[in-house]
Amino acid sequence: MDHLALAGHAGAFPMTPAAKTRILSYLGRARTDGQDDPDRDDVLRDIEADLGDHLRAALDSGAELDDDTIARILEQFGPVESPRSVPQRRAPVLCRIDEGRMLSGLCLGLATRAELRVDWLRTIAFFLLLLTGGLLGLAYLIALLFAPRIASAQEYRALLVEQSNAEKDGPRRASR
């Protein structure tokens, strides 16, 4: 029997050599995946503490910490993923929203991004169109060429939230 000490736990956990190798491999992947994350040490400490809690629960239930038990525990944890290993769909700065559009959905996309009422934005855009002598209309047509289409404002908001969360998080476990 080998023993493995994990962060956040006073004692070492008795386990088979194969189980210890599996855990060290998992933690090594977590360390490598998060090497660019400034919070890497905190994240690894949290992962070790959670893993130790699961190991303690398994020991308390009478299970032996062998390779199969560790495989089941790590399967519950899921793979460690970092923002660079998980492709993220980025929310475009400018988009056209199809659902609820009046012309092309460009004002609706801007209003959703800026969290403004769309009718106010349309009114402001109309007056700016008049004040610029039609230059805003030309900019609008050019924006139509490059702005991607999104089905609904709800989908766009979800992309914005997902992007915001991804920028805050470092490497995390995919699921529990």
PDB file of C-alpha atoms in Angstrom:
ATOM      1  CA  MET A   1       0.000   0.000   0.000  1.00  0.00           C
ATOM      2  CA  ASP A   2       1.129   3.512  -0.867  1.00  0.00           C
ATOM      3  CA  HIS A   3       0.006   6.706   0.829  1.00  0.00           C
ATOM      4  CA  LEU A   4      -0.889  10.064  -0.749  1.00  0.00           C
ATOM      5  CA  ALA A   5      -1.292  13.371   1.075  1.00  0.00           C
ATOM      6  CA  LEU A   6      -3.597  15.976  -0.461  1.00  0.00           C
ATOM      7  CA  ALA A   7      -4.077  19.669   0.308  1.00  0.00           C
ATOM      8  CA  GLY A   8      -6.701  20.391   2.928  1.00  0.00           C
ATOM      9  CA  HIS A   9      -6.432  16.997   4.628  1.00  0.00           C
ATOM     10  CA  ALA A  10      -4.334  16.216   7.699  1.00  0.00           C
ATOM     11  CA  GLY A  11      -3.521  12.590   6.983  1.00  0.00           C
ATOM     12  CA  ALA A  12      -2.369  10.641   3.980  1.00  0.00           C
ATOM     13  CA  PHE A  13      -4.751   8.326   2.143  1.00  0.00           C
ATOM     14  CA  PRO A  14      -3.809   4.640   1.875  1.00  0.00           C
ATOM     15  CA  MET A  15      -4.192   3.353  -1.696  1.00  0.00           C
ATOM     16  CA  THR A  16      -2.765   0.957  -4.220  1.00  0.00           C
ATOM     17  CA  PRO A  17       0.210   2.073  -6.339  1.00  0.00           C
ATOM     18  CA  ALA A  18      -1.965   2.067  -9.494  1.00  0.00           C
ATOM     19  CA  ALA A  19      -4.533   4.319  -7.772  1.00  0.00           C
ATOM     20  CA  LYS A  20      -1.813   6.726  -6.645  1.00  0.00           C
ATOM     21  CA  THR A  21      -0.402   6.860 -10.185  1.00  0.00           C
ATOM     22  CA  ARG A  22      -3.868   7.621 -11.595  1.00  0.00           C
ATOM     23  CA  ILE A  23      -4.442  10.516  -9.154  1.00  0.00           C
ATOM     24  CA  LEU A  24      -0.963  11.972  -9.704  1.00  0.00           C
ATOM     25  CA  SER A  25      -1.521  11.794 -13.460  1.00  0.00           C
ATOM     26  CA  TYR A  26      -4.862  13.625 -13.114  1.00  0.00           C
ATOM     27  CA  LEU A  27      -3.299  16.323 -10.936  1.00  0.00           C
ATOM     28  CA  GLY A  28      -0.357  16.610 -13.338  1.00  0.00           C
ATOM     29  CA  ARG A  29      -2.736  17.245 -16.245  1.00  0.00           C
ATOM     30  CA  ALA A  30      -4.518  19.864 -14.136  1.00  0.00           C
ATOM     31  CA  ARG A  31      -1.189  21.543 -13.364  1.00  0.00           C
ATOM     32  CA  THR A  32      -0.076  21.502 -17.015  1.00  0.00           C
ATOM     33  CA  ASP A  33      -3.438  22.657 -18.363  1.00  0.00           C
ATOM     34  CA  GLY A  34      -3.567  25.630 -16.029  1.00  0.00           C
ATOM     35  CA  GLN A  35       0.021  26.821 -16.385  1.00  0.00           C
ATOM     36  CA  ASP A  36      -1.071  30.187 -17.842  1.00  0.00           C
ATOM     37  CA  ASP A  37      -3.674  30.808 -15.133  1.00  0.00           C
ATOM     38  CA  PRO A  38      -2.536  33.253 -12.445  1.00  0.00           C
ATOM     39  CA  ASP A  39      -4.837  31.458  -9.953  1.00  0.00           C
ATOM     40  CA  ARG A  40      -3.421  28.017 -10.807  1.00  0.00           C
ATOM     41  CA  ASP A  41      -2.192  27.246  -7.293  1.00  0.00           C
ATOM     42  CA  ASP A  42      -5.554  28.090  -5.730  1.00  0.00           C
ATOM     43  CA  VAL A  43      -7.389  26.029  -8.341  1.00  0.00           C
ATOM     44  CA  LEU A  44      -5.120  23.029  -7.777  1.00  0.00           C
ATOM     45  CA  ARG A  45      -5.535  23.341  -4.004  1.00  0.00           C
ATOM     46  CA  ASP A  46      -9.338  23.361  -4.454  1.00  0.00           C
ATOM     47  CA  ILE A  47      -9.206  20.310  -6.727  1.00  0.00           C
ATOM     48  CA  GLU A  48      -7.008  18.435  -4.228  1.00  0.00           C
ATOM     49  CA  ALA A  49      -9.316  19.355  -1.335  1.00  0.00           C
ATOM     50  CA  ASP A  50     -12.408  18.167  -3.244  1.00  0.00           C
ATOM     51  CA  LEU A  51     -10.640  14.997  -4.297  1.00  0.00           C
ATOM     52  CA  GLY A  52      -9.597  14.371  -0.684  1.00  0.00           C
ATOM     53  CA  ASP A  53     -13.207  14.796   0.466  1.00  0.00           C
ATOM     54  CA  HIS A  54     -14.300  12.137  -2.029  1.00  0.00           C
ATOM     55  CA  LEU A  55     -11.484   9.804  -0.969  1.00  0.00           C
ATOM     56  CA  ARG A  56     -12.393  10.275   2.713  1.00  0.00           C
ATOM     57  CA  ALA A  57     -16.052   9.486   1.948  1.00  0.00           C
ATOM     58  CA  ALA A  58     -15.006   6.341   0.064  1.00  0.00           C
ATOM     59  CA  LEU A  59     -12.815   5.187   2.966  1.00  0.00           C
ATOM     60  CA  ASP A  60     -15.573   5.940   5.489  1.00  0.00           C
ATOM     61  CA  SER A  61     -17.982   3.779   3.500  1.00  0.00           C
ATOM     62  CA  GLY A  62     -15.510   0.874   3.732  1.00  0.00           C
ATOM     63  CA  ALA A  63     -14.221   0.981   0.169  1.00  0.00           C
ATOM     64  CA  GLU A  64     -10.590   0.247  -0.610  1.00  0.00           C
ATOM     65  CA  LEU A  65      -8.847   2.947  -2.620  1.00  0.00           C
ATOM     66  CA  ASP A  66      -7.850   0.846  -5.597  1.00  0.00           C
ATOM     67  CA  ASP A  67      -7.569   1.779  -9.270  1.00  0.00           C
ATOM     68  CA  ASP A  68     -11.268   1.077  -9.985  1.00  0.00           C
ATOM     69  CA  THR A  69     -12.484   3.222  -7.079  1.00  0.00           C
ATOM     70  CA  ILE A  70     -10.207   6.094  -8.089  1.00  0.00           C
ATOM     71  CA  ALA A  71     -11.339   5.780 -11.724  1.00  0.00           C
ATOM     72  CA  ARG A  72     -14.989   6.122 -10.616  1.00  0.00           C
ATOM     73  CA  ILE A  73     -14.191   9.150  -8.433  1.00  0.00           C
ATOM     74  CA  LEU A  74     -12.217  10.889 -11.185  1.00  0.00           C
ATOM     75  CA  GLU A  75     -15.003  10.112 -13.659  1.00  0.00           C
ATOM     76  CA  GLN A  76     -17.380  12.055 -11.377  1.00  0.00           C
ATOM     77  CA  PHE A  77     -14.911  14.955 -11.379  1.00  0.00           C
ATOM     78  CA  GLY A  78     -14.676  15.002 -15.153  1.00  0.00           C
ATOM     79  CA  PRO A  79     -11.707  16.252 -17.143  1.00  0.00           C
ATOM     80  CA  VAL A  80      -9.813  19.348 -16.127  1.00  0.00           C
ATOM     81  CA  GLU A  81     -10.307  21.972 -18.807  1.00  0.00           C
ATOM     82  CA  SER A  82      -8.699  25.338 -19.291  1.00  0.00           C
ATOM     83  CA  PRO A  83     -10.008  28.208 -21.399  1.00  0.00           C
ATOM     84  CA  ARG A  84      -7.367  27.500 -24.053  1.00  0.00           C
ATOM     85  CA  SER A  85      -8.317  23.802 -24.270  1.00  0.00           C
ATOM     86  CA  VAL A  86     -12.059  24.447 -24.527  1.00  0.00           C
ATOM     87  CA  PRO A  87     -13.137  26.294 -27.649  1.00  0.00           C
ATOM     88  CA  GLN A  88     -15.335  29.191 -26.628  1.00  0.00           C
ATOM     89  CA  ARG A  89     -17.883  30.775 -28.914  1.00  0.00           C
ATOM     90  CA  ARG A  90     -17.240  34.475 -28.549  1.00  0.00           C
ATOM     91  CA  ALA A  91     -20.099  36.934 -28.560  1.00  0.00           C
ATOM     92  CA  PRO A  92     -19.638  39.354 -31.454  1.00  0.00           C
ATOM     93  CA  VAL A  93     -19.461  43.055 -30.622  1.00  0.00           C
ATOM     94  CA  LEU A  94     -21.923  43.834 -33.384  1.00  0.00           C
ATOM     95  CA  CYS A  95     -24.609  41.388 -34.508  1.00  0.00           C
ATOM     96  CA  ARG A  96     -27.981  41.174 -36.228  1.00  0.00           C
ATOM     97  CA  ILE A  97     -30.755  39.561 -34.186  1.00  0.00           C
ATOM     98  CA  ASP A  98     -33.480  37.964 -36.304  1.00  0.00           C
ATOM     99  CA  GLU A  99     -36.228  37.578 -33.700  1.00  0.00           C
ATOM    100  CA  GLY A 100     -38.008  40.912 -33.146  1.00  0.00           C
ATOM    101  CA  ARG A 101     -36.113  42.856 -35.790  1.00  0.00           C
ATOM    102  CA  MET A 102     -37.610  45.846 -37.557  1.00  0.00           C
ATOM    103  CA  LEU A 103     -35.253  46.088 -40.561  1.00  0.00           C
ATOM    104  CA  SER A 104     -32.083  44.060 -40.230  1.00  0.00           C
ATOM    105  CA  GLY A 105     -31.838  43.501 -36.478  1.00  0.00           C
ATOM    106  CA  LEU A 106     -28.718  45.636 -36.072  1.00  0.00           C
ATOM    107  CA  CYS A 107     -30.297  48.091 -33.615  1.00  0.00           C
ATOM    108  CA  LEU A 108     -31.726  45.176 -31.658  1.00  0.00           C
ATOM    109  CA  GLY A 109     -28.258  43.644 -31.425  1.00  0.00           C
ATOM    110  CA  LEU A 110     -26.722  46.918 -30.233  1.00  0.00           C
ATOM    111  CA  ALA A 111     -29.521  47.456 -27.722  1.00  0.00           C
ATOM    112  CA  THR A 112     -29.103  43.946 -26.349  1.00  0.00           C
ATOM    113  CA  ARG A 113     -25.327  44.385 -26.034  1.00  0.00           C
ATOM    114  CA  ALA A 114     -25.654  47.776 -24.307  1.00  0.00           C
ATOM    115  CA  GLU A 115     -28.698  46.676 -22.249  1.00  0.00           C
ATOM    116  CA  LEU A 116     -30.816  49.534 -23.596  1.00  0.00           C
ATOM    117  CA  ARG A 117     -34.397  49.644 -24.790  1.00  0.00           C
ATOM    118  CA  VAL A 118     -34.434  48.997 -28.515  1.00  0.00           C
ATOM    119  CA  ASP A 119     -37.019  51.692 -29.251  1.00  0.00           C
ATOM    120  CA  TRP A 120     -34.757  54.324 -27.672  1.00  0.00           C
ATOM    121  CA  LEU A 121     -31.792  53.137 -29.704  1.00  0.00           C
ATOM    122  CA  ARG A 122     -33.826  53.185 -32.919  1.00  0.00           C
ATOM    123  CA  THR A 123     -34.983  56.749 -32.178  1.00  0.00           C
ATOM    124  CA  ILE A 124     -31.430  57.904 -31.465  1.00  0.00           C
ATOM    125  CA  ALA A 125     -30.195  56.175 -34.650  1.00  0.00           C
ATOM    126  CA  PHE A 126     -32.914  57.887 -36.714  1.00  0.00           C
ATOM    127  CA  PHE A 127     -31.999  61.357 -35.411  1.00  0.00           C
ATOM    128  CA  LEU A 128     -28.281  60.663 -35.915  1.00  0.00           C
ATOM    129  CA  LEU A 129     -29.065  59.591 -39.476  1.00  0.00           C
ATOM    130  CA  LEU A 130     -30.710  62.969 -40.077  1.00  0.00           C
ATOM    131  CA  LEU A 131     -27.945  64.915 -38.298  1.00  0.00           C
ATOM    132  CA  THR A 132     -25.116  63.232 -40.212  1.00  0.00           C
ATOM    133  CA  GLY A 133     -26.747  63.810 -43.567  1.00  0.00           C
ATOM    134  CA  GLY A 134     -27.018  60.095 -44.302  1.00  0.00           C
ATOM    135  CA  LEU A 135     -23.485  59.100 -43.270  1.00  0.00           C
ATOM    136  CA  LEU A 136     -24.881  56.912 -40.499  1.00  0.00           C
ATOM    137  CA  GLY A 137     -26.967  55.149 -43.153  1.00  0.00           C
ATOM    138  CA  LEU A 138     -23.792  54.293 -45.066  1.00  0.00           C
ATOM    139  CA  ALA A 139     -22.154  53.007 -41.859  1.00  0.00           C
ATOM    140  CA  TYR A 140     -25.309  50.957 -41.204  1.00  0.00           C
ATOM    141  CA  LEU A 141     -25.109  49.314 -44.639  1.00  0.00           C
ATOM    142  CA  ILE A 142     -21.420  48.509 -44.185  1.00  0.00           C
ATOM    143  CA  ALA A 143     -22.143  47.025 -40.732  1.00  0.00           C
ATOM    144  CA  LEU A 144     -24.787  44.771 -42.321  1.00  0.00           C
ATOM    145  CA  LEU A 145     -22.064  43.190 -44.456  1.00  0.00           C
ATOM    146  CA  PHE A 146     -19.943  42.184 -41.474  1.00  0.00           C
ATOM    147  CA  ALA A 147     -22.330  41.651 -38.563  1.00  0.00           C
ATOM    148  CA  PRO A 148     -23.182  37.978 -37.983  1.00  0.00           C
ATOM    149  CA  ARG A 149     -26.796  36.864 -37.545  1.00  0.00           C
ATOM    150  CA  ILE A 150     -28.028  35.456 -34.249  1.00  0.00           C
ATOM    151  CA  ALA A 151     -31.454  33.880 -33.876  1.00  0.00           C
ATOM    152  CA  SER A 152     -32.681  35.670 -30.729  1.00  0.00           C
ATOM    153  CA  ALA A 153     -31.757  38.252 -28.122  1.00  0.00           C
ATOM    154  CA  GLN A 154     -31.883  35.500 -25.493  1.00  0.00           C
ATOM    155  CA  GLU A 155     -29.220  33.508 -27.369  1.00  0.00           C
ATOM    156  CA  TYR A 156     -27.037  36.623 -27.650  1.00  0.00           C
ATOM    157  CA  ARG A 157     -27.398  37.370 -23.921  1.00  0.00           C
ATOM    158  CA  ALA A 158     -26.400  33.766 -23.146  1.00  0.00           C
ATOM    159  CA  LEU A 159     -23.274  34.191 -25.295  1.00  0.00           C
ATOM    160  CA  LEU A 160     -22.405  37.408 -23.461  1.00  0.00           C
ATOM    161  CA  VAL A 161     -22.809  35.748 -20.054  1.00  0.00           C
ATOM    162  CA  GLU A 162     -20.808  32.690 -21.163  1.00  0.00           C
ATOM    163  CA  GLN A 163     -18.015  34.911 -22.468  1.00  0.00           C
ATOM    164  CA  SER A 164     -17.988  36.960 -19.267  1.00  0.00           C
ATOM    165  CA  ASN A 165     -17.798  33.809 -17.114  1.00  0.00           C
ATOM    166  CA  ALA A 166     -15.049  32.299 -19.273  1.00  0.00           C
ATOM    167  CA  GLU A 167     -12.939  35.425 -18.877  1.00  0.00           C
ATOM    168  CA  LYS A 168     -13.287  35.245 -15.069  1.00  0.00           C
ATOM    169  CA  ASP A 169     -12.567  31.503 -14.729  1.00  0.00           C
ATOM    170  CA  GLY A 170      -9.284  29.699 -15.047  1.00  0.00           C
ATOM    171  CA  PRO A 171      -8.994  25.914 -15.428  1.00  0.00           C
ATOM    172  CA  ARG A 172     -11.972  24.194 -13.885  1.00  0.00           C
ATOM    173  CA  ARG A 173     -13.367  20.744 -13.819  1.00  0.00           C
ATOM    174  CA  ALA A 174     -15.866  20.238 -16.629  1.00  0.00           C
ATOM    175  CA  SER A 175     -18.549  18.648 -14.476  1.00  0.00           C
ATOM    176  CA  ARG A 176     -19.118  16.948 -11.180  1.00  0.00           C
TER     177      ARG A 176
END
